[in-house]
Amino acid sequence: MTLLAGPRAAAPRVAPHLRHERVLLRDGARLLAGMDEVGRGSLAGPVSVGVVVVDAGTRSAPKGVADSKLLAPAARTRLLPALGRWGVARAVGHASAAEIDEIGIIAALRLAGTRALAAVAQSVGPVDVVLLDGSHDWLSRPAQPDLFTADDQLDAPAPRVHVRVKADRTCASVAAASVLAKCERDAMMVDLAAEHPAYRWDENKGYASAEHMAALRELGPSVLHRRSWRLPVAGEVLDGSVLVCGAPFGAGDPSDVDGLLDAGAVLVPDEDEAF
């Protein structure tokens, strides 16, 4: 008898958990902040950083919590009441398009993250460690403050930072932070769309959709666009995920996203970056 194998079922997605957070908490931390950013590749509006603080007594995350990019908008919104009660504290910090233009995207991320940490510190005090999604620590201040270090970053306490690739998919505190940041920033962009309807921010949230770029070609940038980003009046697709607008191809290594962004590149959303 021959057994014919049918289509292999997709492996079930593992829900984010607190195992990594608990390892760091057992290592001496009292308060841990899961942190994630949204809006980094947008053409307009702020970059936003969510923070969710947990401690040794924090229970498992509410059912359904996942990386915000894996959730439909309605699913993210349904989680907000439960996330508002979960953990020790939570906040979202923002850095405006004007601030991004002034200090660059990496320093603006640090500024938004510092603001979020300052907000939670008002209720629970400074956190001991931050669990940051990705492989690059954009939160820690440079060893020597420079022109891109804002005044409110100098006074803030500097927690220990632990980076983890795909933390937004495996670490509950980071996934929760991503949902909070995404919902708050999306709501801001919907409100701003009423003042600038031609760019369709209520639909694209400031990202490089076809309608958004067509409006830029016709009308030029608004006061809420990131003007230092050499906006996509014309451009080429580079490496399948980065649209370089006006910047020479030699401006950076395609694998160096931070360098490309600082050089004026624009991230084009892919299947993991839903509007």
PDB file of C-alpha atoms in Angstrom:
ATOM      1  CA  MET A   1       0.000   0.000   0.000  1.00  0.00           C
ATOM      2  CA  THR A   2       1.320   3.427  -0.944  1.00  0.00           C
ATOM      3  CA  LEU A   3       0.589   6.410   1.281  1.00  0.00           C
ATOM      4  CA  LEU A   4       0.097   9.621  -0.600  1.00  0.00           C
ATOM      5  CA  ALA A   5       1.043  12.651   1.387  1.00  0.00           C
ATOM      6  CA  GLY A   6      -1.314  15.595   1.153  1.00  0.00           C
ATOM      7  CA  PRO A   7      -0.368  19.261   1.475  1.00  0.00           C
ATOM      8  CA  ARG A   8       1.623  19.932   4.603  1.00  0.00           C
ATOM      9  CA  ALA A   9      -0.276  22.099   7.035  1.00  0.00           C
ATOM     10  CA  ALA A  10       1.351  25.346   8.040  1.00  0.00           C
ATOM     11  CA  ALA A  11       2.949  25.237  11.441  1.00  0.00           C
ATOM     12  CA  PRO A  12       0.836  27.063  14.010  1.00  0.00           C
ATOM     13  CA  ARG A  13       2.167  30.445  15.013  1.00  0.00           C
ATOM     14  CA  VAL A  14       3.621  30.417  18.506  1.00  0.00           C
ATOM     15  CA  ALA A  15       2.133  33.141  20.671  1.00  0.00           C
ATOM     16  CA  PRO A  16       4.540  35.654  22.227  1.00  0.00           C
ATOM     17  CA  HIS A  17       5.510  34.734  25.766  1.00  0.00           C
ATOM     18  CA  LEU A  18       7.391  36.137  28.760  1.00  0.00           C
ATOM     19  CA  ARG A  19      10.212  33.608  28.940  1.00  0.00           C
ATOM     20  CA  HIS A  20      12.893  35.993  27.685  1.00  0.00           C
ATOM     21  CA  GLU A  21      11.626  38.780  29.926  1.00  0.00           C
ATOM     22  CA  ARG A  22      11.717  36.513  32.972  1.00  0.00           C
ATOM     23  CA  VAL A  23      15.308  35.516  32.286  1.00  0.00           C
ATOM     24  CA  LEU A  24      16.314  39.186  32.341  1.00  0.00           C
ATOM     25  CA  LEU A  25      14.218  39.856  35.435  1.00  0.00           C
ATOM     26  CA  ARG A  26      15.858  36.955  37.283  1.00  0.00           C
ATOM     27  CA  ASP A  27      19.208  38.484  36.352  1.00  0.00           C
ATOM     28  CA  GLY A  28      18.586  41.355  38.736  1.00  0.00           C
ATOM     29  CA  ALA A  29      16.181  43.683  36.941  1.00  0.00           C
ATOM     30  CA  ARG A  30      13.150  44.935  38.862  1.00  0.00           C
ATOM     31  CA  LEU A  31      11.353  46.502  35.910  1.00  0.00           C
ATOM     32  CA  LEU A  32      11.721  45.536  32.262  1.00  0.00           C
ATOM     33  CA  ALA A  33      10.378  47.547  29.341  1.00  0.00           C
ATOM     34  CA  GLY A  34       9.499  45.840  26.081  1.00  0.00           C
ATOM     35  CA  MET A  35       9.921  48.398  23.295  1.00  0.00           C
ATOM     36  CA  ASP A  36       9.085  48.575  19.601  1.00  0.00           C
ATOM     37  CA  GLU A  37       8.836  51.307  16.976  1.00  0.00           C
ATOM     38  CA  VAL A  38       6.418  52.040  14.147  1.00  0.00           C
ATOM     39  CA  GLY A  39       6.479  54.612  11.373  1.00  0.00           C
ATOM     40  CA  ARG A  40      10.186  54.409  10.721  1.00  0.00           C
ATOM     41  CA  GLY A  41       9.720  53.992   6.970  1.00  0.00           C
ATOM     42  CA  SER A  42       6.821  56.403   6.600  1.00  0.00           C
ATOM     43  CA  LEU A  43       7.086  59.476   4.373  1.00  0.00           C
ATOM     44  CA  ALA A  44       5.011  61.667   6.665  1.00  0.00           C
ATOM     45  CA  GLY A  45       4.059  62.007  10.294  1.00  0.00           C
ATOM     46  CA  PRO A  46       5.933  60.963  13.423  1.00  0.00           C
ATOM     47  CA  VAL A  47       7.984  57.950  14.287  1.00  0.00           C
ATOM     48  CA  SER A  48       6.441  56.327  17.361  1.00  0.00           C
ATOM     49  CA  VAL A  49       7.845  54.028  20.032  1.00  0.00           C
ATOM     50  CA  GLY A  50       5.709  51.893  22.317  1.00  0.00           C
ATOM     51  CA  VAL A  51       6.791  50.735  25.760  1.00  0.00           C
ATOM     52  CA  VAL A  52       5.183  48.128  28.003  1.00  0.00           C
ATOM     53  CA  VAL A  53       6.720  47.586  31.437  1.00  0.00           C
ATOM     54  CA  VAL A  54       6.542  44.200  33.168  1.00  0.00           C
ATOM     55  CA  ASP A  55       7.935  42.811  36.419  1.00  0.00           C
ATOM     56  CA  ALA A  56       8.371  39.408  38.028  1.00  0.00           C
ATOM     57  CA  GLY A  57       4.692  39.287  38.973  1.00  0.00           C
ATOM     58  CA  THR A  58       3.309  40.027  35.506  1.00  0.00           C
ATOM     59  CA  ARG A  59       1.100  37.254  34.166  1.00  0.00           C
ATOM     60  CA  SER A  60       0.877  36.053  30.564  1.00  0.00           C
ATOM     61  CA  ALA A  61      -0.217  38.579  27.961  1.00  0.00           C
ATOM     62  CA  PRO A  62      -3.867  38.850  26.927  1.00  0.00           C
ATOM     63  CA  LYS A  63      -4.954  36.277  24.384  1.00  0.00           C
ATOM     64  CA  GLY A  64      -4.378  37.407  20.810  1.00  0.00           C
ATOM     65  CA  VAL A  65      -1.366  39.620  21.444  1.00  0.00           C
ATOM     66  CA  ALA A  66       1.078  39.412  18.535  1.00  0.00           C
ATOM     67  CA  ASP A  67       3.394  41.581  16.498  1.00  0.00           C
ATOM     68  CA  SER A  68       1.190  44.406  15.224  1.00  0.00           C
ATOM     69  CA  LYS A  69       2.225  43.677  11.619  1.00  0.00           C
ATOM     70  CA  LEU A  70       0.588  40.240  11.906  1.00  0.00           C
ATOM     71  CA  LEU A  71      -2.755  41.611  13.097  1.00  0.00           C
ATOM     72  CA  ALA A  72      -5.583  43.210  11.160  1.00  0.00           C
ATOM     73  CA  PRO A  73      -6.484  46.753  12.276  1.00  0.00           C
ATOM     74  CA  ALA A  74      -9.695  45.576  13.939  1.00  0.00           C
ATOM     75  CA  ALA A  75      -7.814  42.874  15.856  1.00  0.00           C
ATOM     76  CA  ARG A  76      -5.301  45.423  17.128  1.00  0.00           C
ATOM     77  CA  THR A  77      -8.080  47.743  18.279  1.00  0.00           C
ATOM     78  CA  ARG A  78      -9.880  44.951  20.118  1.00  0.00           C
ATOM     79  CA  LEU A  79      -6.737  44.317  22.168  1.00  0.00           C
ATOM     80  CA  LEU A  80      -6.458  47.875  23.497  1.00  0.00           C
ATOM     81  CA  PRO A  81      -8.727  47.536  26.572  1.00  0.00           C
ATOM     82  CA  ALA A  82      -6.917  44.392  27.750  1.00  0.00           C
ATOM     83  CA  LEU A  83      -3.484  45.874  27.039  1.00  0.00           C
ATOM     84  CA  GLY A  84      -4.453  48.959  29.012  1.00  0.00           C
ATOM     85  CA  ARG A  85      -4.742  46.730  32.087  1.00  0.00           C
ATOM     86  CA  TRP A  86      -1.765  44.435  31.429  1.00  0.00           C
ATOM     87  CA  GLY A  87       1.723  44.957  32.776  1.00  0.00           C
ATOM     88  CA  VAL A  88       2.956  47.545  35.223  1.00  0.00           C
ATOM     89  CA  ALA A  89       2.887  50.604  32.948  1.00  0.00           C
ATOM     90  CA  ARG A  90       2.683  51.506  29.273  1.00  0.00           C
ATOM     91  CA  ALA A  91       3.229  54.540  27.052  1.00  0.00           C
ATOM     92  CA  VAL A  92       3.904  55.655  23.488  1.00  0.00           C
ATOM     93  CA  GLY A  93       6.464  58.330  22.637  1.00  0.00           C
ATOM     94  CA  HIS A  94       6.657  60.262  19.373  1.00  0.00           C
ATOM     95  CA  ALA A  95       9.185  62.293  17.402  1.00  0.00           C
ATOM     96  CA  SER A  96       7.713  64.573  14.765  1.00  0.00           C
ATOM     97  CA  ALA A  97       8.561  64.826  11.084  1.00  0.00           C
ATOM     98  CA  ALA A  98      10.246  68.155  11.822  1.00  0.00           C
ATOM     99  CA  GLU A  99      12.410  66.509  14.485  1.00  0.00           C
ATOM    100  CA  ILE A 100      13.298  63.681  12.101  1.00  0.00           C
ATOM    101  CA  ASP A 101      14.384  66.296   9.552  1.00  0.00           C
ATOM    102  CA  GLU A 102      16.432  68.125  12.169  1.00  0.00           C
ATOM    103  CA  ILE A 103      18.275  65.263  13.881  1.00  0.00           C
ATOM    104  CA  GLY A 104      17.902  62.212  11.598  1.00  0.00           C
ATOM    105  CA  ILE A 105      15.809  59.068  11.944  1.00  0.00           C
ATOM    106  CA  ILE A 106      18.059  57.186  14.383  1.00  0.00           C
ATOM    107  CA  ALA A 107      18.281  60.069  16.836  1.00  0.00           C
ATOM    108  CA  ALA A 108      14.525  60.617  16.400  1.00  0.00           C
ATOM    109  CA  LEU A 109      13.884  56.983  17.334  1.00  0.00           C
ATOM    110  CA  ARG A 110      16.021  57.480  20.425  1.00  0.00           C
ATOM    111  CA  LEU A 111      14.108  60.664  21.254  1.00  0.00           C
ATOM    112  CA  ALA A 112      10.712  58.979  20.908  1.00  0.00           C
ATOM    113  CA  GLY A 113      11.862  55.995  22.968  1.00  0.00           C
ATOM    114  CA  THR A 114      13.263  58.252  25.677  1.00  0.00           C
ATOM    115  CA  ARG A 115       9.970  60.121  25.835  1.00  0.00           C
ATOM    116  CA  ALA A 116       8.053  56.869  26.240  1.00  0.00           C
ATOM    117  CA  LEU A 117      10.390  55.751  29.033  1.00  0.00           C
ATOM    118  CA  ALA A 118      10.033  59.125  30.756  1.00  0.00           C
ATOM    119  CA  ALA A 119       6.251  58.754  30.645  1.00  0.00           C
ATOM    120  CA  VAL A 120       6.224  55.340  32.338  1.00  0.00           C
ATOM    121  CA  ALA A 121       8.840  56.510  34.848  1.00  0.00           C
ATOM    122  CA  GLN A 122       6.362  59.068  36.145  1.00  0.00           C
ATOM    123  CA  SER A 123       4.225  56.250  37.527  1.00  0.00           C
ATOM    124  CA  VAL A 124       6.656  53.391  38.262  1.00  0.00           C
ATOM    125  CA  GLY A 125      10.114  54.969  38.266  1.00  0.00           C
ATOM    126  CA  PRO A 126      12.951  54.256  35.837  1.00  0.00           C
ATOM    127  CA  VAL A 127      13.152  50.800  34.286  1.00  0.00           C
ATOM    128  CA  ASP A 128      16.246  48.667  34.736  1.00  0.00           C
ATOM    129  CA  VAL A 129      16.438  47.021  31.324  1.00  0.00           C
ATOM    130  CA  VAL A 130      14.866  47.488  27.896  1.00  0.00           C
ATOM    131  CA  LEU A 131      14.131  44.566  25.584  1.00  0.00           C
ATOM    132  CA  LEU A 132      14.412  46.006  22.088  1.00  0.00           C
ATOM    133  CA  ASP A 133      13.303  44.390  18.852  1.00  0.00           C
ATOM    134  CA  GLY A 134      15.956  43.968  16.163  1.00  0.00           C
ATOM    135  CA  SER A 135      19.724  43.703  16.066  1.00  0.00           C
ATOM    136  CA  HIS A 136      20.659  47.366  16.464  1.00  0.00           C
ATOM    137  CA  ASP A 137      20.547  49.332  19.712  1.00  0.00           C
ATOM    138  CA  TRP A 138      19.179  52.681  18.530  1.00  0.00           C
ATOM    139  CA  LEU A 139      18.018  53.615  22.042  1.00  0.00           C
ATOM    140  CA  SER A 140      21.308  53.981  23.921  1.00  0.00           C
ATOM    141  CA  ARG A 141      22.875  57.420  23.781  1.00  0.00           C
ATOM    142  CA  PRO A 142      26.230  57.895  22.060  1.00  0.00           C
ATOM    143  CA  ALA A 143      29.172  57.737  24.428  1.00  0.00           C
ATOM    144  CA  GLN A 144      29.788  61.416  23.649  1.00  0.00           C
ATOM    145  CA  PRO A 145      26.618  63.509  23.155  1.00  0.00           C
ATOM    146  CA  ASP A 146      26.578  65.185  19.756  1.00  0.00           C
ATOM    147  CA  LEU A 147      24.493  67.714  17.851  1.00  0.00           C
ATOM    148  CA  PHE A 148      21.851  65.028  17.300  1.00  0.00           C
ATOM    149  CA  THR A 149      21.289  64.414  21.017  1.00  0.00           C
ATOM    150  CA  ALA A 150      18.277  66.416  22.183  1.00  0.00           C
ATOM    151  CA  ASP A 151      18.234  68.120  25.577  1.00  0.00           C
ATOM    152  CA  ASP A 152      15.541  65.842  27.007  1.00  0.00           C
ATOM    153  CA  GLN A 153      17.670  62.820  26.164  1.00  0.00           C
ATOM    154  CA  LEU A 154      20.593  64.089  28.229  1.00  0.00           C
ATOM    155  CA  ASP A 155      18.622  64.163  31.490  1.00  0.00           C
ATOM    156  CA  ALA A 156      16.889  60.801  31.122  1.00  0.00           C
ATOM    157  CA  PRO A 157      18.327  57.758  32.921  1.00  0.00           C
ATOM    158  CA  ALA A 158      19.931  55.251  30.586  1.00  0.00           C
ATOM    159  CA  PRO A 159      18.704  51.678  31.173  1.00  0.00           C
ATOM    160  CA  ARG A 160      20.577  48.603  30.074  1.00  0.00           C
ATOM    161  CA  VAL A 161      19.455  47.593  26.577  1.00  0.00           C
ATOM    162  CA  HIS A 162      19.077  43.997  25.401  1.00  0.00           C
ATOM    163  CA  VAL A 163      18.403  43.531  21.672  1.00  0.00           C
ATOM    164  CA  ARG A 164      16.694  40.472  20.247  1.00  0.00           C
ATOM    165  CA  VAL A 165      15.894  39.749  16.598  1.00  0.00           C
ATOM    166  CA  LYS A 166      12.156  39.153  16.065  1.00  0.00           C
ATOM    167  CA  ALA A 167      11.416  40.071  19.665  1.00  0.00           C
ATOM    168  CA  ASP A 168       8.118  41.512  18.440  1.00  0.00           C
ATOM    169  CA  ARG A 169       7.077  37.957  17.513  1.00  0.00           C
ATOM    170  CA  THR A 170       8.397  36.061  20.517  1.00  0.00           C
ATOM    171  CA  CYS A 171       8.418  38.475  23.481  1.00  0.00           C
ATOM    172  CA  ALA A 172       5.011  39.437  24.834  1.00  0.00           C
ATOM    173  CA  SER A 173       6.081  42.813  26.200  1.00  0.00           C
ATOM    174  CA  VAL A 174       7.556  43.849  22.845  1.00  0.00           C
ATOM    175  CA  ALA A 175       4.564  42.572  20.872  1.00  0.00           C
ATOM    176  CA  ALA A 176       2.225  44.488  23.179  1.00  0.00           C
ATOM    177  CA  ALA A 177       4.335  47.619  22.762  1.00  0.00           C
ATOM    178  CA  SER A 178       4.135  47.272  18.984  1.00  0.00           C
ATOM    179  CA  VAL A 179       0.332  47.063  19.099  1.00  0.00           C
ATOM    180  CA  LEU A 180       0.020  50.133  21.317  1.00  0.00           C
ATOM    181  CA  ALA A 181       2.398  52.165  19.165  1.00  0.00           C
ATOM    182  CA  LYS A 182       0.735  51.089  15.926  1.00  0.00           C
ATOM    183  CA  CYS A 183      -2.781  51.902  17.136  1.00  0.00           C
ATOM    184  CA  GLU A 184      -1.807  55.297  18.523  1.00  0.00           C
ATOM    185  CA  ARG A 185       0.184  56.348  15.469  1.00  0.00           C
ATOM    186  CA  ASP A 186      -2.488  55.103  13.054  1.00  0.00           C
ATOM    187  CA  ALA A 187      -5.108  57.135  14.912  1.00  0.00           C
ATOM    188  CA  MET A 188      -2.878  60.221  14.675  1.00  0.00           C
ATOM    189  CA  MET A 189      -2.468  59.757  10.923  1.00  0.00           C
ATOM    190  CA  VAL A 190      -6.223  59.335  10.423  1.00  0.00           C
ATOM    191  CA  ASP A 191      -6.817  62.605  12.290  1.00  0.00           C
ATOM    192  CA  LEU A 192      -4.124  64.375  10.262  1.00  0.00           C
ATOM    193  CA  ALA A 193      -5.624  63.050   7.026  1.00  0.00           C
ATOM    194  CA  ALA A 194      -8.643  65.296   7.565  1.00  0.00           C
ATOM    195  CA  GLU A 195      -6.317  68.316   7.258  1.00  0.00           C
ATOM    196  CA  HIS A 196      -4.439  66.918   4.232  1.00  0.00           C
ATOM    197  CA  PRO A 197      -6.933  64.620   2.463  1.00  0.00           C
ATOM    198  CA  ALA A 198      -5.110  64.426  -0.881  1.00  0.00           C
ATOM    199  CA  TYR A 199      -2.360  62.198   0.556  1.00  0.00           C
ATOM    200  CA  ARG A 200      -4.817  59.532   1.804  1.00  0.00           C
ATOM    201  CA  TRP A 201      -3.098  59.107   5.165  1.00  0.00           C
ATOM    202  CA  ASP A 202      -6.285  57.585   6.550  1.00  0.00           C
ATOM    203  CA  GLU A 203      -5.549  54.612   4.281  1.00  0.00           C
ATOM    204  CA  ASN A 204      -1.740  54.498   3.939  1.00  0.00           C
ATOM    205  CA  LYS A 205      -0.775  55.984   7.341  1.00  0.00           C
ATOM    206  CA  GLY A 206       1.938  58.028   5.634  1.00  0.00           C
ATOM    207  CA  TYR A 207       3.678  55.142   3.860  1.00  0.00           C
ATOM    208  CA  ALA A 208       4.647  55.110   0.194  1.00  0.00           C
ATOM    209  CA  SER A 209       1.422  53.911  -1.386  1.00  0.00           C
ATOM    210  CA  ALA A 210       0.801  54.633  -5.054  1.00  0.00           C
ATOM    211  CA  GLU A 211      -1.853  57.226  -4.198  1.00  0.00           C
ATOM    212  CA  HIS A 212       0.433  58.943  -1.714  1.00  0.00           C
ATOM    213  CA  MET A 213       3.308  59.201  -4.176  1.00  0.00           C
ATOM    214  CA  ALA A 214       0.970  60.438  -6.926  1.00  0.00           C
ATOM    215  CA  ALA A 215      -0.222  63.211  -4.619  1.00  0.00           C
ATOM    216  CA  LEU A 216       3.370  64.130  -3.803  1.00  0.00           C
ATOM    217  CA  ARG A 217       4.183  64.377  -7.504  1.00  0.00           C
ATOM    218  CA  GLU A 218       1.162  66.614  -8.047  1.00  0.00           C
ATOM    219  CA  LEU A 219       1.144  68.752  -4.896  1.00  0.00           C
ATOM    220  CA  GLY A 220       4.593  68.434  -3.369  1.00  0.00           C
ATOM    221  CA  PRO A 221       5.157  67.789   0.330  1.00  0.00           C
ATOM    222  CA  SER A 222       3.027  69.106   3.167  1.00  0.00           C
ATOM    223  CA  VAL A 223       4.392  70.564   6.401  1.00  0.00           C
ATOM    224  CA  LEU A 224       4.034  67.087   7.931  1.00  0.00           C
ATOM    225  CA  HIS A 225       6.217  65.299   5.389  1.00  0.00           C
ATOM    226  CA  ARG A 226       9.806  64.344   6.132  1.00  0.00           C
ATOM    227  CA  ARG A 227      11.364  66.782   3.705  1.00  0.00           C
ATOM    228  CA  SER A 228      14.932  65.637   4.368  1.00  0.00           C
ATOM    229  CA  TRP A 229      14.034  62.215   2.933  1.00  0.00           C
ATOM    230  CA  ARG A 230      14.178  63.279  -0.725  1.00  0.00           C
ATOM    231  CA  LEU A 231      10.567  62.350  -1.231  1.00  0.00           C
ATOM    232  CA  PRO A 232       9.567  60.051  -4.095  1.00  0.00           C
ATOM    233  CA  VAL A 233       9.027  62.449  -6.917  1.00  0.00           C
ATOM    234  CA  ALA A 234      11.023  59.895  -8.877  1.00  0.00           C
ATOM    235  CA  GLY A 235      12.822  56.808  -7.685  1.00  0.00           C
ATOM    236  CA  GLU A 236      14.073  53.317  -8.210  1.00  0.00           C
ATOM    237  CA  VAL A 237      13.427  50.122  -6.287  1.00  0.00           C
ATOM    238  CA  LEU A 238      16.593  48.882  -4.643  1.00  0.00           C
ATOM    239  CA  ASP A 239      16.997  45.402  -3.190  1.00  0.00           C
ATOM    240  CA  GLY A 240      13.260  44.759  -3.344  1.00  0.00           C
ATOM    241  CA  SER A 241      12.424  46.717  -0.207  1.00  0.00           C
ATOM    242  CA  VAL A 242      14.078  50.116  -0.289  1.00  0.00           C
ATOM    243  CA  LEU A 243      13.043  52.901  -2.608  1.00  0.00           C
ATOM    244  CA  VAL A 244      15.896  55.349  -3.017  1.00  0.00           C
ATOM    245  CA  CYS A 245      14.505  58.732  -3.910  1.00  0.00           C
ATOM    246  CA  GLY A 246      17.014  61.184  -5.285  1.00  0.00           C
ATOM    247  CA  ALA A 247      19.912  59.586  -3.438  1.00  0.00           C
ATOM    248  CA  PRO A 248      22.715  58.043  -5.494  1.00  0.00           C
ATOM    249  CA  PHE A 249      22.958  54.276  -5.344  1.00  0.00           C
ATOM    250  CA  GLY A 250      26.388  54.703  -3.795  1.00  0.00           C
ATOM    251  CA  ALA A 251      24.865  56.464  -0.795  1.00  0.00           C
ATOM    252  CA  GLY A 252      24.858  53.284   1.254  1.00  0.00           C
ATOM    253  CA  ASP A 253      25.004  49.529   1.418  1.00  0.00           C
ATOM    254  CA  PRO A 254      21.533  48.087   0.623  1.00  0.00           C
ATOM    255  CA  SER A 255      21.854  45.823   3.657  1.00  0.00           C
ATOM    256  CA  ASP A 256      22.543  48.816   5.912  1.00  0.00           C
ATOM    257  CA  VAL A 257      19.002  50.088   6.415  1.00  0.00           C
ATOM    258  CA  ASP A 258      20.011  52.686   8.999  1.00  0.00           C
ATOM    259  CA  GLY A 259      22.640  54.108   6.683  1.00  0.00           C
ATOM    260  CA  LEU A 260      20.241  54.205   3.752  1.00  0.00           C
ATOM    261  CA  LEU A 261      17.599  56.002   5.796  1.00  0.00           C
ATOM    262  CA  ASP A 262      20.096  58.585   6.950  1.00  0.00           C
ATOM    263  CA  ALA A 263      21.144  59.042   3.311  1.00  0.00           C
ATOM    264  CA  GLY A 264      17.592  59.809   2.254  1.00  0.00           C
ATOM    265  CA  ALA A 265      16.158  56.412   1.390  1.00  0.00           C
ATOM    266  CA  VAL A 266      12.498  55.561   1.885  1.00  0.00           C
ATOM    267  CA  LEU A 267      11.320  52.168   3.066  1.00  0.00           C
ATOM    268  CA  VAL A 268       8.563  50.721   0.929  1.00  0.00           C
ATOM    269  CA  PRO A 269       6.201  48.517   2.975  1.00  0.00           C
ATOM    270  CA  ASP A 270       6.378  44.826   2.164  1.00  0.00           C
ATOM    271  CA  GLU A 271       4.108  42.013   3.250  1.00  0.00           C
ATOM    272  CA  ASP A 272       5.258  42.388   6.848  1.00  0.00           C
ATOM    273  CA  GLU A 273       4.502  46.124   6.998  1.00  0.00           C
ATOM    274  CA  ALA A 274       0.759  46.405   6.513  1.00  0.00           C
ATOM    275  CA  PHE A 275      -0.890  49.812   6.493  1.00  0.00           C
TER     276      PHE A 275
END
